[in-house]
Amino acid sequence: MHEEALRDPPRSPSEETPHQDQEEQRLARAAALAACAPVPARIGNALAGTAGWTDPTLVKSHRFYPKGVSSPAERLKFYASQFPVVEVNSSYYALPRPGMVAQWIERTPPDFVFNVKAFAPLTQHPVEPARLPPDVQGALPASLFDRRRLYPADLPAETRDALWERFRMAVDPLRQAGKLGYVLFQFPPWFTATRGNVRVIEECRRRMEGLPFAVELRHGSWGMPGRIERVVDLLRDLGAFYVIVDEPQGKQNSMPPTALVADPRLAVVRFHGRREETWDAPVGVNEKFRYVYDPVELAPWAETVARISQEAEQVHAIFNNCVSDHAVVGARGLMALLARRSAALADEAAPVPVSSAVH
């Protein structure tokens, strides 16, 4: 599908500001590159996808789903025809229902891969009581009923144990079907590099024994020179995947884009956009992640993904800039660059015809 054909018509010059004009040019370059991507978005052992397929701004943009593709089943089937992998983001906000997971399995090709983000309280984040399963809510102490948000430390030990078990039960059908890429443990920005928090990671790994386990760290203390290598070594010892990130730099909640592979089974790169002015600001997710990757920004990542694809059995490039079709365009653009790179290398390796060599 040609993304540029689906975009809104450009405004007249009199209606545009210089900033809007630059943004339109960026969008046009990104869309033109995305139109050259393979379908589905995969080159060799490198797979690209987005963090979700039901974002309201994506649906309302009319830039990805064709007309008439409107039901949940149709949208997932179409998404899976375009991309080989998706990251489930809704599981961060509420535990997936077993019946829903079974439908995901049925509606996607045998080799389609789901990555699942861990439920908020499992990664030290707070949760709204209404997001807990009804029976778990009912078992909470009365003193917690009126809390707007509950942190893991607020919950009784038996409640925490129940949530861990429910989450495992929710994702295990994907594992059994051979469709689970990883469970993402994205720790909060205030989760600093301390020995106590290393023990938290170790405990999370123990709780997820037998399931593919990926760790994304968000406080800059983990990424300091000399420490990041030790962190990756730790994850390697735990049999965990290190999540490489692309995101704004220079903030306390910024991790460097250090491309290290902890476990040779899988390398993970997550693209959050580079909107510096909203990265650590109290804004909604749409404002934080409203970013279009220009092809010149993706080109170095194409080289990086190609390199780590030699170190890992598979690479997942997940675009989390899920506003309108920005993530779709980014994921396709990265694969288009990898396709060009692969074609250029094939041309260089092709034998020279004998007739050409004679002259």
Coordinates of C-alpha atoms in Angstrom, one line a residue:
M1 CA 0.0 0.0 0.0
H2 CA 1.4 3.4 -0.9
E3 CA 1.3 5.6 2.1
E4 CA 1.7 8.9 0.3
A5 CA -1.5 8.2 -1.7
L6 CA -3.5 8.1 1.5
R7 CA -2.2 11.3 3.1
D8 CA -4.3 14.5 3.3
P9 CA -3.8 16.9 0.4
P10 CA -1.2 19.6 1.1
R11 CA -2.3 23.0 2.2
S12 CA -1.7 26.0 0.0
P13 CA 1.5 27.9 0.6
S14 CA -0.4 30.8 2.1
E15 CA -1.8 28.6 4.8
E16 CA 1.6 27.0 5.8
T17 CA 4.1 28.3 8.3
P18 CA 7.8 27.4 7.8
H19 CA 7.6 24.8 10.6
Q20 CA 4.5 23.2 9.0
D21 CA 6.3 23.2 5.7
Q22 CA 9.3 21.4 7.1
E23 CA 7.0 18.9 8.9
E24 CA 5.1 18.2 5.6
Q25 CA 8.4 17.6 3.8
R26 CA 9.5 15.2 6.6
L27 CA 6.2 13.3 6.3
A28 CA 6.5 13.1 2.5
R29 CA 10.1 11.7 2.7
A30 CA 9.1 9.2 5.3
A31 CA 6.0 8.1 3.4
A32 CA 7.9 7.7 0.1
L33 CA 10.5 5.5 1.8
A34 CA 7.8 3.4 3.5
A35 CA 6.1 2.8 0.1
C36 CA 9.3 0.8 -0.9
A37 CA 9.2 -1.6 2.0
P38 CA 8.7 -5.3 1.6
V39 CA 5.4 -6.8 2.6
P40 CA 5.3 -8.2 5.2
A41 CA 8.0 -5.9 6.8
R42 CA 10.8 -8.5 7.1
I43 CA 14.3 -8.8 5.7
G44 CA 16.1 -12.0 6.6
N45 CA 16.0 -12.5 10.4
A46 CA 15.1 -8.8 11.0
L47 CA 11.4 -8.2 11.7
A48 CA 9.7 -4.8 12.1
G49 CA 6.3 -3.9 13.7
T50 CA 4.5 -1.5 15.9
A51 CA 3.5 -1.3 19.6
G52 CA -0.1 -2.1 19.0
W53 CA -2.5 -2.3 16.1
T54 CA -5.7 -0.7 17.6
D55 CA -4.5 2.8 18.5
P56 CA -7.4 5.2 18.0
T57 CA -5.3 7.8 16.2
L58 CA -4.1 5.1 13.8
V59 CA -7.7 4.0 13.0
K60 CA -9.0 7.6 12.7
S61 CA -6.1 8.6 10.4
H62 CA -7.4 6.2 7.6
R63 CA -3.8 5.9 6.5
F64 CA -3.3 2.2 7.2
Y65 CA -6.4 0.2 7.4
P66 CA -8.3 0.0 4.1
K67 CA -11.9 1.0 3.8
G68 CA -14.2 -1.7 5.2
V69 CA -11.6 -3.1 7.6
S70 CA -13.3 -2.1 10.8
S71 CA -13.8 -5.0 13.1
P72 CA -11.1 -6.1 15.6
A73 CA -10.8 -9.4 13.7
E74 CA -10.4 -7.7 10.3
R75 CA -7.9 -5.2 11.7
L76 CA -5.6 -7.8 13.2
K77 CA -5.8 -10.0 10.1
F78 CA -4.8 -7.0 7.9
Y79 CA -2.1 -5.9 10.3
A80 CA -0.6 -9.4 10.2
S81 CA -0.6 -9.3 6.4
Q82 CA 1.6 -6.2 6.5
F83 CA 3.9 -6.9 9.5
P84 CA 5.3 -10.1 10.9
V85 CA 5.4 -9.0 14.6
V86 CA 3.4 -6.8 16.9
E87 CA 3.9 -5.6 20.5
V88 CA 0.8 -5.8 22.7
N89 CA 0.6 -2.6 24.7
S90 CA -2.9 -3.1 26.2
S91 CA -1.5 -5.8 28.5
Y92 CA 0.3 -3.0 30.5
Y93 CA -3.1 -1.5 31.5
A94 CA -5.1 -4.7 32.1
L95 CA -4.5 -8.4 32.1
P96 CA -5.4 -10.0 28.7
R97 CA -8.4 -12.2 28.8
P98 CA -7.7 -15.9 27.8
G99 CA -10.4 -15.8 25.2
M100 CA -8.9 -12.7 23.6
V101 CA -5.5 -14.3 23.4
A102 CA -7.0 -17.4 21.7
Q103 CA -8.5 -15.1 19.1
W104 CA -5.2 -13.4 18.5
I105 CA -3.7 -16.9 17.8
E106 CA -6.5 -17.8 15.4
R107 CA -6.4 -14.6 13.4
T108 CA -2.7 -14.5 12.6
P109 CA -0.5 -16.7 10.3
P110 CA 1.5 -19.5 12.0
D111 CA 4.8 -17.6 11.9
F112 CA 3.3 -14.3 13.3
V113 CA 4.9 -13.2 16.5
F114 CA 3.4 -11.4 19.5
N115 CA 5.5 -9.5 22.1
V116 CA 3.6 -8.7 25.2
K117 CA 4.2 -5.8 27.6
A118 CA 4.0 -6.8 31.3
F119 CA 1.1 -5.7 33.4
A120 CA 2.0 -2.4 35.2
P121 CA 2.3 -3.6 38.8
L122 CA 4.6 -6.3 37.8
T123 CA 7.2 -3.7 36.7
Q124 CA 7.0 -1.4 39.7
H125 CA 4.4 0.9 38.1
P126 CA 1.1 1.9 39.8
V127 CA -2.2 0.5 38.7
E128 CA -5.8 1.9 39.0
P129 CA -7.8 -0.5 41.2
A130 CA -10.5 -0.7 38.4
R131 CA -7.9 -2.3 36.2
L132 CA -7.5 -5.3 38.5
P133 CA -9.6 -8.4 37.9
P134 CA -13.0 -8.1 39.7
D135 CA -12.3 -11.0 42.1
V136 CA -8.9 -9.5 42.9
Q137 CA -10.5 -6.1 43.5
G138 CA -13.0 -7.7 45.8
A139 CA -10.3 -9.3 47.9
L140 CA -8.4 -6.0 48.6
P141 CA -8.4 -4.6 52.1
A142 CA -11.0 -2.0 52.7
S143 CA -8.3 0.6 53.3
L144 CA -7.3 0.4 49.6
F145 CA -10.7 0.9 48.1
D146 CA -10.5 4.6 47.8
R147 CA -7.0 4.9 46.4
R148 CA -6.7 6.4 42.9
R149 CA -3.6 4.4 42.2
L150 CA -2.0 1.4 43.9
Y151 CA 1.7 0.7 43.8
P152 CA 3.0 -2.9 44.1
A153 CA 4.1 -2.2 47.7
D154 CA 0.6 -1.3 48.6
L155 CA -0.8 -4.7 47.5
P156 CA -0.9 -7.7 49.9
A157 CA 1.6 -10.4 49.0
E158 CA -1.2 -12.8 48.0
T159 CA -2.6 -10.2 45.6
R160 CA 0.8 -9.7 44.0
D161 CA 1.2 -13.5 43.7
A162 CA -2.2 -13.8 42.1
L163 CA -1.4 -11.1 39.5
W164 CA 1.9 -12.8 38.6
E165 CA 0.1 -16.1 38.1
R166 CA -2.8 -14.6 36.1
F167 CA -0.3 -12.8 33.8
R168 CA 1.6 -16.0 33.2
M169 CA -1.6 -17.9 32.4
A170 CA -2.6 -15.1 30.0
V171 CA 0.5 -15.2 27.9
D172 CA 1.3 -18.9 28.0
P173 CA -1.1 -19.9 25.2
L174 CA 1.1 -17.7 22.9
R175 CA 4.1 -19.6 24.1
Q176 CA 2.4 -22.9 23.4
A177 CA 1.4 -21.8 19.9
G178 CA 5.0 -20.8 19.2
K179 CA 3.9 -17.1 18.8
L180 CA 5.5 -15.5 21.8
G181 CA 8.6 -13.4 21.0
Y182 CA 9.2 -11.9 24.4
V183 CA 7.5 -10.5 27.5
L184 CA 8.6 -6.9 27.9
F185 CA 9.5 -5.6 31.4
Q186 CA 9.8 -1.9 30.9
F187 CA 10.8 -0.5 34.3
P188 CA 9.8 3.1 35.3
P189 CA 11.9 6.2 34.9
W190 CA 12.5 6.3 38.7
F191 CA 13.9 2.7 38.7
T192 CA 17.6 3.6 39.3
A193 CA 20.7 1.5 39.0
T194 CA 20.9 0.1 42.6
R195 CA 21.7 -3.4 43.9
G196 CA 18.2 -3.5 45.3
N197 CA 16.7 -2.9 41.9
V198 CA 19.1 -5.5 40.4
R199 CA 17.4 -8.0 42.8
V200 CA 14.0 -6.8 41.6
I201 CA 15.0 -7.7 38.0
E202 CA 16.3 -11.1 39.2
E203 CA 13.0 -11.7 41.0
C204 CA 11.0 -10.8 37.9
R205 CA 13.1 -13.2 35.9
R206 CA 12.4 -15.9 38.4
R207 CA 8.7 -15.2 38.2
M208 CA 8.8 -15.5 34.4
E209 CA 10.9 -18.7 34.4
G210 CA 10.3 -20.5 31.1
L211 CA 9.0 -17.4 29.3
P212 CA 11.1 -15.2 27.0
F213 CA 12.0 -12.1 29.1
A214 CA 13.1 -8.7 27.8
V215 CA 14.2 -5.8 30.0
E216 CA 14.0 -2.1 29.1
L217 CA 15.6 0.3 31.5
R218 CA 14.6 4.0 31.5
H219 CA 16.7 5.8 34.1
G220 CA 20.0 7.0 32.7
S221 CA 22.0 5.6 35.6
W222 CA 21.8 2.2 34.0
G223 CA 23.4 3.4 30.8
M224 CA 26.5 5.1 32.2
P225 CA 29.8 4.2 30.4
G226 CA 31.3 1.1 32.0
R227 CA 28.0 0.1 33.7
I228 CA 25.9 -0.6 30.7
E229 CA 28.2 -3.5 29.7
R230 CA 27.8 -5.0 33.2
V231 CA 24.1 -4.6 33.0
V232 CA 24.0 -6.5 29.7
D233 CA 26.3 -9.2 31.2
L234 CA 23.8 -9.5 34.1
L235 CA 20.9 -10.0 31.6
R236 CA 22.9 -12.5 29.7
D237 CA 23.5 -14.5 32.9
L238 CA 19.7 -14.4 33.5
G239 CA 18.8 -15.6 30.0
A240 CA 17.1 -12.2 29.3
F241 CA 17.0 -9.9 26.3
Y242 CA 18.4 -6.4 26.5
V243 CA 16.1 -3.8 24.9
I244 CA 18.1 -1.3 22.8
V245 CA 16.3 2.1 22.5
D246 CA 16.1 5.1 20.3
E247 CA 14.8 8.1 22.2
P248 CA 15.7 11.7 23.1
Q249 CA 19.1 12.1 24.8
G250 CA 20.4 14.3 27.5
K251 CA 17.5 13.7 30.0
Q252 CA 17.6 11.9 33.3
N253 CA 15.1 9.4 31.9
S254 CA 17.2 8.8 28.7
M255 CA 19.1 5.7 28.0
P256 CA 21.9 5.8 25.3
P257 CA 21.3 3.9 22.1
T258 CA 23.9 1.3 23.0
A259 CA 23.5 -1.6 20.6
L260 CA 24.5 -4.6 22.7
V261 CA 23.1 -8.1 22.4
A262 CA 22.6 -9.9 25.8
D263 CA 21.1 -13.2 24.5
P264 CA 21.9 -14.5 21.0
R265 CA 18.4 -15.8 20.6
L266 CA 16.9 -12.3 20.1
A267 CA 17.9 -8.7 19.9
V268 CA 15.2 -6.0 20.5
V269 CA 15.2 -2.4 19.4
R270 CA 12.4 -0.1 20.4
F271 CA 11.9 3.3 18.7
H272 CA 10.2 5.9 20.9
G273 CA 10.8 9.0 18.7
R274 CA 13.0 12.0 19.4
R275 CA 10.6 14.6 20.7
E276 CA 12.9 16.2 23.3
E277 CA 10.5 18.9 24.5
T278 CA 7.9 16.3 25.7
W279 CA 10.1 13.5 26.8
D280 CA 10.2 14.3 30.5
A281 CA 7.2 16.7 30.5
P282 CA 3.8 15.9 32.1
V283 CA 1.9 15.4 28.8
G284 CA -0.2 12.6 27.4
V285 CA 1.2 9.8 25.4
N286 CA 0.0 11.3 22.1
E287 CA 2.1 14.4 22.7
K288 CA 5.1 12.5 24.0
F289 CA 5.3 10.1 21.1
R290 CA 4.1 12.3 18.2
Y291 CA 7.2 12.0 16.0
V292 CA 8.0 11.0 12.4
Y293 CA 11.3 9.4 11.7
D294 CA 13.1 11.0 8.8
P295 CA 14.9 8.6 6.5
V296 CA 18.2 10.2 7.4
E297 CA 17.5 9.3 11.1
L298 CA 16.7 5.7 10.2
A299 CA 19.7 5.1 7.9
P300 CA 22.2 4.5 10.7
W301 CA 19.8 2.2 12.4
A302 CA 19.5 0.1 9.3
E303 CA 23.2 -0.5 9.6
T304 CA 23.0 -1.3 13.3
V305 CA 20.1 -3.7 12.8
A306 CA 22.1 -5.4 10.0
R307 CA 25.0 -5.7 12.3
I308 CA 23.2 -7.2 15.3
S309 CA 21.3 -9.5 13.0
Q310 CA 24.7 -11.3 12.6
E311 CA 24.9 -11.6 16.4
A312 CA 21.3 -12.8 17.1
E313 CA 19.1 -15.4 15.6
Q314 CA 16.3 -12.8 15.2
V315 CA 15.9 -9.0 15.6
H316 CA 12.7 -7.3 16.4
A317 CA 12.5 -3.6 15.6
I318 CA 9.4 -2.2 17.3
F319 CA 8.2 1.4 16.7
N320 CA 6.4 2.9 19.7
N321 CA 5.8 6.3 18.2
C322 CA 2.1 5.3 17.9
V323 CA 0.4 8.5 16.8
S324 CA -1.5 8.4 13.5
D325 CA 0.5 6.2 11.2
H326 CA 3.9 7.4 12.4
A327 CA 4.9 4.0 13.8
V328 CA 3.7 2.2 10.6
V329 CA 5.7 4.5 8.4
G330 CA 8.8 4.2 10.6
A331 CA 8.7 0.4 10.7
R332 CA 8.2 0.2 6.9
G333 CA 10.9 2.8 6.3
L334 CA 13.5 0.8 8.3
M335 CA 12.7 -2.4 6.4
A336 CA 12.9 -0.4 3.1
L337 CA 16.4 0.7 4.0
L338 CA 17.4 -2.8 4.9
A339 CA 16.0 -4.1 1.6
R340 CA 18.1 -1.5 -0.3
R341 CA 21.2 -2.4 1.7
S342 CA 20.6 -6.1 1.0
A343 CA 20.1 -5.5 -2.7
A344 CA 23.3 -3.4 -3.0
L345 CA 25.3 -6.1 -1.2
A346 CA 23.9 -8.7 -3.6
D347 CA 24.9 -6.7 -6.6
E348 CA 28.4 -6.2 -5.3
A349 CA 28.7 -10.0 -4.7
A350 CA 27.3 -10.9 -8.1
P351 CA 30.0 -12.5 -10.4
V352 CA 31.1 -10.4 -13.4
P353 CA 29.9 -11.8 -16.7
V354 CA 32.7 -13.3 -18.8
S355 CA 31.8 -11.1 -21.8
S356 CA 32.3 -8.0 -19.6
A357 CA 35.6 -9.2 -18.3
V358 CA 37.0 -9.7 -21.8
H359 CA 36.5 -6.1 -22.9

